[in-house]
Short mmCIF file of C-alpha atoms and ligand atoms in Angstrom, two decimals:
data_model
loop_
_atom_site.label_atom_id
_atom_site.label_comp_id
_atom_site.label_asym_id
_atom_site.label_seq_id
_atom_site.Cartn_x
_atom_site.Cartn_y
_atom_site.Cartn_z
CA MET W 26 -31.56 -16.11 15.65
CA SER W 27 -29.10 -14.18 13.54
CA ILE W 28 -28.60 -10.54 14.54
CA LEU W 29 -27.67 -9.61 11.00
CA THR W 30 -29.32 -10.79 7.86
CA ARG W 31 -27.23 -11.60 4.85
CA THR W 32 -27.70 -8.73 2.41
CA GLY W 33 -25.80 -10.17 -0.50
CA PRO W 34 -23.61 -13.06 -1.57
CA HIS W 35 -20.57 -13.63 0.61
CA PRO W 36 -18.27 -15.67 -1.59
CA ARG W 37 -16.10 -18.12 0.30
CA VAL W 38 -13.51 -18.67 -2.38
CA THR W 39 -9.97 -19.00 -1.20
CA GLY W 40 -6.71 -17.82 -2.70
CA VAL W 41 -5.55 -14.74 -4.49
CA ALA W 42 -5.88 -16.51 -7.84
CA ALA W 43 -9.57 -17.17 -7.26
CA GLU W 44 -10.00 -13.58 -6.16
CA ARG W 45 -8.24 -12.32 -9.30
CA GLN W 46 -10.37 -14.53 -11.55
CA ARG W 47 -13.53 -12.93 -10.21
CA ARG W 48 -12.17 -9.45 -10.72
CA PRO W 49 -13.43 -7.85 -13.94
CA GLU W 50 -10.70 -7.70 -16.54
CA ARG W 51 -9.33 -4.15 -16.72
CA ARG W 52 -8.84 -2.86 -20.21
CA ARG W 53 -5.20 -1.90 -20.52
CA ARG W 54 -4.12 0.81 -22.89
CA VAL W 55 -1.93 -0.47 -25.69
CA PRO W 56 -0.32 2.75 -26.80
CA ASP W 57 1.57 3.02 -30.02
CA VAL W 58 4.12 5.52 -31.25
CA ALA W 59 2.92 8.85 -29.88
CA THR W 60 4.10 12.38 -29.47
CA SER W 61 4.24 14.03 -26.07
CA ALA W 62 1.16 16.09 -26.99
CA GLN W 63 -0.80 12.82 -27.25
CA GLN W 64 0.33 11.41 -23.90
CA PRO W 65 -2.49 10.66 -21.50
CA PRO W 66 -3.18 13.74 -19.38
CA HIS W 67 -2.50 11.89 -16.11
CA ARG W 68 0.97 10.89 -17.26
CA GLU W 69 1.72 14.44 -18.33
CA VAL W 70 0.56 15.84 -14.99
CA VAL W 71 2.75 13.37 -13.13
CA ARG W 72 5.68 14.03 -15.48
CA ARG W 73 5.60 17.75 -14.73
CA GLU W 74 5.43 17.17 -10.98
CA LEU W 75 8.20 14.60 -11.14
CA ALA W 76 10.40 16.84 -13.29
CA ALA W 77 10.08 19.64 -10.73
CA TYR W 78 10.78 17.18 -7.91
CA ALA W 79 13.80 15.67 -9.70
CA HIS W 80 15.20 19.16 -10.16
CA ARG W 81 14.58 20.08 -6.50
CA ILE W 82 16.22 16.97 -5.02
CA ARG W 83 19.02 17.03 -7.64
CA LEU W 84 18.19 13.54 -8.80
CA GLY W 85 21.02 13.46 -11.36
CA ASP W 86 23.61 14.25 -8.69
CA LEU W 87 22.19 11.57 -6.39
CA VAL W 88 22.54 8.93 -9.09
CA ARG W 89 26.07 10.09 -9.88
CA ALA W 90 26.90 9.76 -6.17
CA HIS W 91 25.09 6.51 -5.39
CA GLY W 92 24.71 4.69 -8.72
CA SER W 93 21.68 2.72 -9.82
CA PRO W 94 19.29 1.14 -9.13
CA LEU W 95 18.35 3.52 -6.37
CA LEU W 96 15.33 4.22 -4.19
CA LEU W 97 15.05 7.80 -2.95
CA LEU W 98 13.14 7.99 0.31
CA ASP W 99 11.52 11.29 1.24
CA ALA W 100 10.22 11.19 4.83
CA ASP W 101 8.66 14.65 4.43
CA ARG W 102 6.15 13.00 2.12
CA VAL W 103 5.22 10.53 4.85
CA VAL W 104 4.51 13.44 7.16
CA ALA W 105 2.53 15.26 4.45
CA GLN W 106 0.34 12.21 3.81
CA LEU W 107 -0.33 11.78 7.53
CA ARG W 108 -1.22 15.47 7.74
CA GLU W 109 -3.69 15.07 4.89
CA LEU W 110 -5.30 12.04 6.55
CA ARG W 111 -5.67 13.99 9.79
CA ARG W 112 -7.17 16.96 7.98
CA GLU W 113 -9.68 14.85 6.06
CA LEU W 114 -10.55 12.44 8.87
CA PRO W 115 -10.37 14.63 11.98
CA GLY W 116 -10.53 12.78 15.29
CA VAL W 117 -9.66 9.44 13.65
CA GLY W 118 -6.57 7.73 15.13
CA ILE W 119 -3.85 6.64 12.71
CA HIS W 120 -1.97 3.33 12.96
CA PHE W 121 0.49 3.22 10.06
CA ALA W 122 0.63 -0.25 8.45
CA THR W 123 4.27 -1.04 9.14
CA LYS W 124 4.40 -3.81 6.51
CA SER W 125 4.02 -1.37 3.63
CA LEU W 126 7.41 0.29 4.16
CA PRO W 127 9.23 -0.88 7.29
CA HIS W 128 12.15 1.51 6.89
CA PRO W 129 13.72 3.27 9.89
CA ALA W 130 13.32 6.74 8.34
CA VAL W 131 9.60 6.08 7.84
CA ILE W 132 9.18 4.74 11.36
CA ASP W 133 10.87 7.84 12.79
CA ALA W 134 8.70 10.15 10.66
CA VAL W 135 5.46 8.39 11.61
CA HIS W 136 6.40 8.28 15.29
CA SER W 137 7.56 11.87 15.49
CA SER W 138 4.38 13.03 13.77
CA GLY W 139 2.36 11.49 16.61
CA ALA W 140 0.80 8.55 14.76
CA SER W 141 0.94 4.96 15.97
CA PHE W 142 1.50 1.66 14.16
CA GLU W 143 -0.28 -1.46 13.01
CA VAL W 144 1.91 -4.56 13.33
CA ALA W 145 1.46 -8.14 12.23
CA SER W 146 4.60 -10.01 13.28
CA ARG W 147 7.32 -10.29 15.88
CA GLY W 148 9.81 -8.86 13.41
CA GLU W 149 7.75 -5.68 13.04
CA VAL W 150 7.49 -5.29 16.81
CA ASP W 151 11.28 -5.80 17.09
CA LEU W 152 11.86 -3.16 14.44
CA LEU W 153 9.66 -0.58 16.17
CA GLU W 154 11.35 -1.27 19.50
CA ARG W 155 14.76 -0.79 17.92
CA HIS W 156 13.56 2.67 16.89
CA ALA W 157 12.34 3.58 20.37
CA VAL W 158 8.65 3.41 19.47
CA PRO W 159 6.55 2.67 22.58
CA VAL W 160 4.81 -0.38 21.13
CA GLY W 161 2.11 -0.56 23.81
CA GLY W 162 -0.20 1.62 21.72
CA CYS W 163 0.18 -0.49 18.58
CA LEU W 164 -2.55 -2.72 17.20
CA HIS W 165 -1.51 -6.31 16.49
CA THR W 166 -3.77 -7.09 13.55
CA HIS W 167 -2.76 -10.54 12.33
CA PRO W 168 -5.84 -12.74 12.71
CA VAL W 169 -3.68 -15.89 12.85
CA LYS W 170 -0.83 -16.00 15.37
CA THR W 171 1.09 -18.54 17.38
CA VAL W 172 0.87 -18.52 21.17
CA ALA W 173 4.53 -17.46 21.13
CA ASP W 174 3.68 -14.45 18.89
CA ILE W 175 0.93 -13.37 21.25
CA THR W 176 3.06 -13.85 24.37
CA SER W 177 5.98 -11.99 22.88
CA ALA W 178 3.78 -9.04 21.80
CA TYR W 179 2.08 -9.04 25.21
CA LEU W 180 5.41 -8.92 27.05
CA ARG W 181 6.39 -5.86 24.99
CA GLY W 182 3.17 -4.11 26.01
CA ILE W 183 0.72 -4.75 23.15
CA ARG W 184 -2.79 -5.21 24.50
CA THR W 185 -5.07 -5.17 21.46
CA PHE W 186 -5.11 -8.12 19.07
CA VAL W 187 -7.37 -9.35 16.28
CA VAL W 188 -9.31 -12.61 15.96
CA ASP W 189 -11.48 -13.94 13.17
CA SER W 190 -12.00 -17.59 14.12
CA PRO W 191 -12.81 -19.64 17.22
CA SER W 192 -9.46 -21.48 17.05
CA GLU W 193 -7.65 -18.24 17.81
CA ILE W 194 -9.49 -17.57 21.07
CA GLY W 195 -7.84 -20.34 23.10
CA LYS W 196 -4.39 -18.93 22.32
CA PHE W 197 -5.03 -16.05 24.74
CA ALA W 198 -5.85 -18.42 27.63
CA GLY W 199 -2.64 -17.90 29.62
CA LEU W 200 -2.76 -14.08 29.62
CA PRO W 201 -4.12 -12.01 32.52
CA CYS W 202 -7.88 -11.58 32.35
CA GLY W 203 -9.15 -8.13 31.49
CA ASP W 204 -5.75 -6.83 30.47
CA VAL W 205 -5.92 -7.95 26.86
CA GLY W 206 -8.75 -7.34 24.42
CA VAL W 207 -9.50 -8.26 20.84
CA LEU W 208 -11.07 -6.74 17.79
CA VAL W 209 -13.13 -9.11 15.67
CA ARG W 210 -12.12 -8.86 12.03
CA LEU W 211 -15.08 -8.71 9.68
CA SER W 212 -14.96 -9.66 6.04
CA PHE W 213 -16.47 -7.36 3.42
CA PRO W 214 -15.79 -8.56 -0.14
CA ASN W 215 -14.78 -5.80 -2.56
CA PRO W 216 -13.97 -7.15 -6.03
CA GLY W 217 -13.34 -3.56 -7.19
CA ALA W 218 -10.23 -3.20 -4.99
CA LYS W 219 -6.75 -4.00 -6.30
CA SER W 220 -6.24 -6.52 -3.49
CA ASP W 221 -9.50 -7.82 -2.04
CA LEU W 222 -8.38 -9.08 1.37
CA SER W 223 -11.75 -10.53 2.36
CA SER W 224 -11.26 -14.16 1.41
CA LYS W 225 -8.13 -14.85 3.42
CA PHE W 226 -9.21 -13.07 6.60
CA GLY W 227 -12.37 -12.00 8.36
CA VAL W 228 -15.59 -13.50 9.59
CA ALA W 229 -18.83 -12.77 7.72
CA PRO W 230 -20.86 -10.16 9.65
CA GLU W 231 -23.72 -12.64 10.13
CA ASP W 232 -21.33 -15.12 11.75
CA ALA W 233 -19.65 -12.52 13.98
CA PRO W 234 -22.15 -12.67 16.88
CA ALA W 235 -21.30 -16.33 17.52
CA LEU W 236 -17.58 -15.48 17.53
CA VAL W 237 -18.14 -12.59 19.94
CA GLU W 238 -20.12 -14.91 22.23
CA ARG W 239 -17.27 -17.44 22.22
CA CYS W 240 -14.79 -14.70 23.14
CA LEU W 241 -17.01 -13.54 25.99
CA ALA W 242 -17.47 -17.14 27.19
CA ALA W 243 -13.66 -17.46 27.25
CA ARG W 244 -13.49 -14.17 29.23
CA LEU W 245 -11.64 -12.53 26.35
CA PRO W 246 -12.97 -8.95 26.11
CA VAL W 247 -14.05 -7.82 22.65
CA ARG W 248 -13.03 -4.18 22.26
CA GLY W 249 -14.64 -3.68 18.89
CA PHE W 250 -14.39 -4.56 15.22
CA THR W 251 -11.93 -4.18 12.40
CA PHE W 252 -12.13 -4.68 8.65
CA HIS W 253 -10.16 -3.92 5.51
CA VAL W 254 -12.24 -2.99 2.49
CA GLY W 255 -9.42 -3.89 0.10
CA SER W 256 -6.22 -2.15 -0.90
CA GLN W 257 -6.38 0.69 -3.43
CA THR W 258 -10.13 1.21 -2.96
CA THR W 259 -11.23 4.15 -5.06
CA SER W 260 -14.74 4.83 -3.76
CA ALA W 261 -16.15 5.60 -0.31
CA GLU W 262 -18.99 3.14 -0.83
CA PRO W 263 -17.21 0.00 0.49
CA TRP W 264 -16.30 1.88 3.70
CA ARG W 265 -19.83 3.28 4.00
CA ARG W 266 -21.40 -0.17 3.67
CA ALA W 267 -18.89 -1.72 6.07
CA ILE W 268 -19.35 1.03 8.66
CA ALA W 269 -23.15 0.80 8.51
CA THR W 270 -23.14 -3.00 8.89
CA THR W 271 -20.58 -2.89 11.70
CA LEU W 272 -22.48 -0.22 13.65
CA GLN W 273 -25.67 -2.26 13.30
CA LEU W 274 -23.80 -5.28 14.65
CA MET W 275 -22.26 -3.31 17.52
CA ARG W 276 -25.61 -1.88 18.61
CA ALA W 277 -27.27 -5.29 18.57
CA LEU W 278 -24.46 -7.01 20.49
CA GLU W 279 -24.19 -4.22 23.05
CA ALA W 280 -27.93 -4.55 23.76
CA ARG W 281 -27.85 -8.33 23.84
CA HIS W 282 -24.81 -8.75 26.11
CA GLY W 283 -24.89 -5.53 28.12
CA ILE W 284 -21.37 -4.65 26.96
CA ARG W 285 -19.82 -1.55 25.41
CA PHE W 286 -17.45 -1.63 22.48
CA GLU W 287 -14.75 0.98 22.41
CA LEU W 288 -13.03 0.71 19.02
CA LEU W 289 -13.99 0.76 15.34
CA ASP W 290 -11.03 0.13 13.04
CA LEU W 291 -11.64 1.08 9.39
CA GLY W 292 -8.40 -0.59 8.19
CA GLY W 293 -6.35 0.68 5.26
CA GLY W 294 -7.13 0.75 1.55
CA PHE W 295 -6.75 4.47 0.77
CA PRO W 296 -5.58 4.75 -2.84
CA VAL W 297 -2.74 6.53 -4.64
CA ALA W 298 -2.44 7.38 -8.34
CA TYR W 299 -0.17 5.00 -10.25
CA ASP W 300 -0.88 4.85 -13.99
CA GLU W 301 -4.41 6.16 -13.54
CA PRO W 302 -5.76 9.04 -11.47
CA VAL W 303 -7.70 8.20 -8.31
CA PRO W 304 -10.26 10.34 -6.49
CA PRO W 305 -8.62 12.74 -4.04
CA LEU W 306 -8.63 11.63 -0.40
CA GLY W 307 -10.99 14.53 0.38
CA GLU W 308 -13.67 12.96 -1.83
CA LEU W 309 -13.43 9.53 -0.18
CA ALA W 310 -13.17 11.07 3.27
CA ARG W 311 -16.34 13.09 2.75
CA GLY W 312 -18.29 9.85 2.23
CA ILE W 313 -16.58 8.12 5.15
CA ARG W 314 -17.15 11.10 7.48
CA SER W 315 -20.85 11.14 6.78
CA SER W 316 -21.06 7.45 7.80
CA LEU W 317 -18.98 8.09 10.91
CA ALA W 318 -21.57 10.61 12.12
CA ALA W 319 -23.54 7.59 13.39
CA VAL W 320 -20.67 6.26 15.56
CA PRO W 321 -21.57 6.55 19.27
CA SER W 322 -19.35 8.85 21.33
CA HIS W 323 -17.92 5.98 23.42
CA VAL W 324 -16.42 4.36 20.30
CA ARG W 325 -13.02 5.52 19.09
CA VAL W 326 -12.36 5.29 15.34
CA VAL W 327 -8.97 4.41 13.85
CA VAL W 328 -7.50 3.71 10.40
CA GLU W 329 -4.50 1.63 9.32
CA PRO W 330 -3.20 3.27 6.15
CA GLY W 331 -0.20 1.69 4.45
CA ARG W 332 -0.08 2.50 0.75
CA PHE W 333 -1.43 6.05 1.07
CA VAL W 334 1.35 6.99 3.49
CA ALA W 335 4.21 4.97 2.03
CA ALA W 336 3.78 4.99 -1.76
CA PRO W 337 4.54 8.69 -2.43
CA ALA W 338 7.60 8.50 -0.17
CA MET W 339 9.87 6.61 -2.58
CA THR W 340 11.03 7.28 -6.12
CA LEU W 341 12.85 4.56 -8.04
CA VAL W 342 15.72 5.19 -10.42
CA THR W 343 16.74 2.33 -12.68
CA ARG W 344 19.12 2.10 -15.64
CA VAL W 345 19.08 0.38 -19.03
CA ILE W 346 21.77 -2.29 -18.90
CA GLY W 347 21.10 -4.02 -22.22
CA THR W 348 19.05 -3.73 -25.40
CA SER W 349 17.82 -6.31 -27.92
CA ASP W 350 15.63 -6.18 -30.98
CA ARG W 351 13.29 -9.17 -30.83
CA ALA W 352 10.39 -10.38 -32.98
CA ASP W 353 7.96 -8.24 -30.98
CA GLY W 354 10.09 -5.11 -31.02
CA ARG W 355 12.77 -3.49 -28.93
CA TRP W 356 13.54 -4.79 -25.45
CA HIS W 357 15.48 -2.84 -22.83
CA TYR W 358 16.82 -4.75 -19.83
CA LEU W 359 16.91 -2.78 -16.58
CA ASP W 360 18.86 -3.16 -13.38
CA GLU W 361 15.55 -3.39 -11.46
CA GLY W 362 12.59 -5.71 -11.98
CA LEU W 363 9.72 -7.78 -10.63
CA TYR W 364 11.90 -9.62 -8.13
CA GLY W 365 13.11 -6.28 -6.81
CA ALA W 366 11.27 -3.02 -6.16
CA TYR W 367 8.79 -3.61 -8.99
CA SER W 368 7.49 -6.56 -6.92
CA ASN W 369 4.21 -4.64 -6.59
CA ILE W 370 3.41 -5.44 -10.24
CA PRO W 371 2.88 -9.22 -9.90
CA ALA W 372 1.78 -9.06 -6.28
CA GLU W 373 -0.79 -6.31 -6.60
CA ASP W 374 -1.32 -5.56 -10.29
CA VAL W 375 -0.39 -1.93 -9.73
CA HIS W 376 1.72 -0.19 -12.36
CA ALA W 377 3.83 2.79 -11.43
CA LEU W 378 4.50 5.14 -14.34
CA VAL W 379 7.95 4.89 -15.92
CA PHE W 380 9.66 7.98 -17.32
CA ALA W 381 12.90 8.32 -19.21
CA ALA W 382 15.11 10.64 -17.17
CA THR W 383 15.41 12.85 -20.26
CA GLU W 384 11.64 13.47 -20.10
CA LEU W 385 12.26 14.96 -16.67
CA GLY W 386 15.12 17.16 -17.71
CA VAL W 387 17.63 14.94 -15.90
CA GLU W 388 20.79 14.93 -18.00
CA PRO W 389 22.64 11.66 -18.49
CA ALA W 390 26.02 11.45 -16.78
CA GLY W 391 28.84 12.87 -18.88
CA ASP W 392 26.45 14.66 -21.20
CA ASP W 393 27.97 17.35 -23.37
CA ALA W 394 26.19 20.23 -25.07
CA ALA W 395 25.76 18.48 -28.44
CA GLU W 396 24.35 15.37 -26.87
CA ARG W 397 21.98 17.46 -24.75
CA ALA W 398 20.68 19.19 -27.88
CA MET W 399 20.18 15.81 -29.56
CA ARG W 400 18.29 14.49 -26.55
CA ARG W 401 15.94 17.47 -26.59
CA VAL W 402 14.97 16.46 -30.13
CA ILE W 403 14.56 12.76 -29.48
CA THR W 404 12.54 13.21 -26.30
CA ARG W 405 9.69 14.43 -28.51
CA THR W 406 9.34 11.04 -30.17
CA ARG W 407 8.04 7.91 -28.53
CA VAL W 408 8.84 4.30 -29.37
CA PRO W 409 6.92 1.39 -27.82
CA VAL W 410 9.39 -0.79 -25.95
CA THR W 411 9.38 -3.73 -23.56
CA LEU W 412 11.10 -3.11 -20.24
CA ALA W 413 12.47 -6.27 -18.65
CA GLY W 414 14.03 -6.86 -15.24
CA PRO W 415 17.57 -8.11 -14.69
CA THR W 416 16.88 -11.73 -13.68
CA CYS W 417 16.97 -14.79 -15.93
CA ASP W 418 13.29 -15.41 -15.34
CA SER W 419 11.11 -14.73 -18.38
CA VAL W 420 8.21 -13.45 -16.27
CA ASP W 421 10.47 -10.61 -15.13
CA VAL W 422 8.91 -8.01 -17.44
CA VAL W 423 8.02 -4.61 -16.03
CA ALA W 424 6.03 -3.24 -18.99
CA ARG W 425 5.24 -4.10 -22.61
CA ARG W 426 4.73 -1.73 -25.52
CA LEU W 427 5.41 1.26 -23.31
CA PRO W 428 5.89 4.43 -25.38
CA LEU W 429 9.15 6.06 -24.30
CA PRO W 430 11.73 8.32 -25.89
CA PRO W 431 14.42 6.29 -27.67
CA LEU W 432 16.71 4.77 -25.03
CA ALA W 433 20.29 3.56 -25.09
CA ASP W 434 22.25 1.43 -22.67
CA GLY W 435 23.15 3.51 -19.63
CA ASP W 436 20.04 5.70 -19.82
CA LEU W 437 18.09 6.25 -16.62
CA LEU W 438 14.39 5.63 -16.01
CA VAL W 439 12.42 6.99 -13.08
CA SER W 440 9.23 5.69 -11.41
CA PRO W 441 7.41 7.75 -8.79
CA MET W 442 4.99 6.33 -6.19
CA MET W 443 7.30 3.42 -5.41
CA GLY W 444 7.22 3.33 -1.59
CA ALA W 445 4.49 0.82 -0.76
CA TYR W 446 4.98 -2.95 -0.99
CA THR W 447 8.10 -2.53 -3.17
CA TRP W 448 11.31 -2.51 -1.14
CA ALA W 449 9.38 -4.39 1.58
CA THR W 450 8.45 -7.27 -0.72
CA ALA W 451 11.56 -7.42 -2.95
CA THR W 452 13.45 -10.71 -3.08
CA GLY W 453 17.12 -11.49 -3.58
CA PHE W 454 16.35 -13.85 -6.48
CA ASN W 455 19.22 -14.58 -8.85
CA GLY W 456 21.66 -13.21 -6.30
CA ILE W 457 20.62 -9.65 -7.07
CA PRO W 458 21.03 -7.53 -3.93
CA PRO W 459 18.26 -5.29 -2.63
CA THR W 460 18.12 -1.85 -4.18
CA PRO W 461 19.83 0.65 -1.88
CA VAL W 462 17.66 3.29 -0.26
CA VAL W 463 19.00 6.83 0.01
CA VAL W 464 17.17 8.91 2.58
CA LEU W 465 16.79 12.52 1.44
CA PRO W 466 17.50 15.30 3.91
CA ARG W 467 14.37 16.53 5.70
CA ALA W 468 13.15 19.99 4.75
C1 PLP S 507 -4.56 -5.56 8.57
C2 PLP S 507 -4.08 -4.56 7.56
N1 PLP S 507 -4.18 -3.25 7.87
C3 PLP S 507 -3.73 -2.30 7.01
C4 PLP S 507 -3.16 -2.65 5.81
C5 PLP S 507 -2.69 -1.56 4.88
O1 PLP S 507 -3.49 -1.51 3.77
P1 PLP S 507 -3.26 -0.40 2.62
O2 PLP S 507 -1.83 -0.46 2.25
O3 PLP S 507 -4.18 -0.80 1.55
O4 PLP S 507 -3.62 0.92 3.23
C6 PLP S 507 -3.06 -4.00 5.45
C7 PLP S 507 -2.48 -4.38 4.15
O5 PLP S 507 -2.39 -5.50 3.76
C8 PLP S 507 -3.53 -4.99 6.37
O6 PLP S 507 -3.44 -6.29 6.07
#
């Protein structure tokens, strides 16, 4: 008899494309020529914050010193985001999702702030070890691993892994009994998230009892459950539903098998504001906290935030390297694109805001007084332009019909919120080297 009843459809489609097709089409703004007074309020709020930030970190000087494109990494922001998570989710352990921004400065900031890590590959474990992180406390969350991956992680001290299918269980056979435990990854579809991770990984809650029984039969302890409600989730509801279902499952399995689970892993998914505002973490956390009130005291709760911690930590500076007037209007070609740090656009359908440096009060190099006065005038007008990346590939387009002040070759553009799944997922396509990262001095 099934412990859980199916409460709704659990689509078993595979592939990101299938997932995307099911996602409701988002209406995108197609702005036309506009004045700054007509800019969307969110953009104006971000512009003011970014202008103050650019002034504080002396963005113009950094570009003069290091050139473009350039990613500015601010580890203080990593610490601030972790602090906010701790404040809003007190008592919840944090395992930073290393994959989102596996940069040494981020690893040091996360480690020194007392948080741990979520890892998914040997390379990530190697990286943490190189930075003197005691990896024993990390969670290895990849549901599909080779025996060599498991053995290597085990030998470095990792003791908690994730499974979501029977074929994975046998891979732990050679390891000492009782020393290693697993979390069962559950799948909770969330078409509202930017990246719904539920079709590639996770077992349906109603199929989880059978998987737990197979683990127990193989003498592989099940420490608890993990799920990911989808990246960039903007409501507490998916977490609330997932927590309620998981707690129901835990209670039933504890009673049936006379075992005690010790861990409930709520995954990542906490959102940041790109081109649209998102609810503040406090609002989501309030909903999550009220669901966590039902967690028994012997169960520890953890989260695996990636984007929320990493995205605000990097600011991208890119430059116009060419301009053409085409049938559909003016095109500016940048020294950064979809195969570089803007890789989050095709991979995740997230769109960081793009500002002309002049909108932020950052003066172009070699500016003289007359040119500065001219720029103050032209920054009040907006022209819809296409921004294209530097490769020969025609899909390499960052934005279309984006209203910006008139630009010329050499002008700088700035995108905030560029830390998560950007530098980490950039390619070297067309022989274009990775964008250098400059680590800002800590406050
Ligand atoms: C297992 C796991 N945990 C955590 C994360 C981080 O998710 P996010 O960046 O949405 O917080 C991911 C992202 O893919 C993941 O796969």
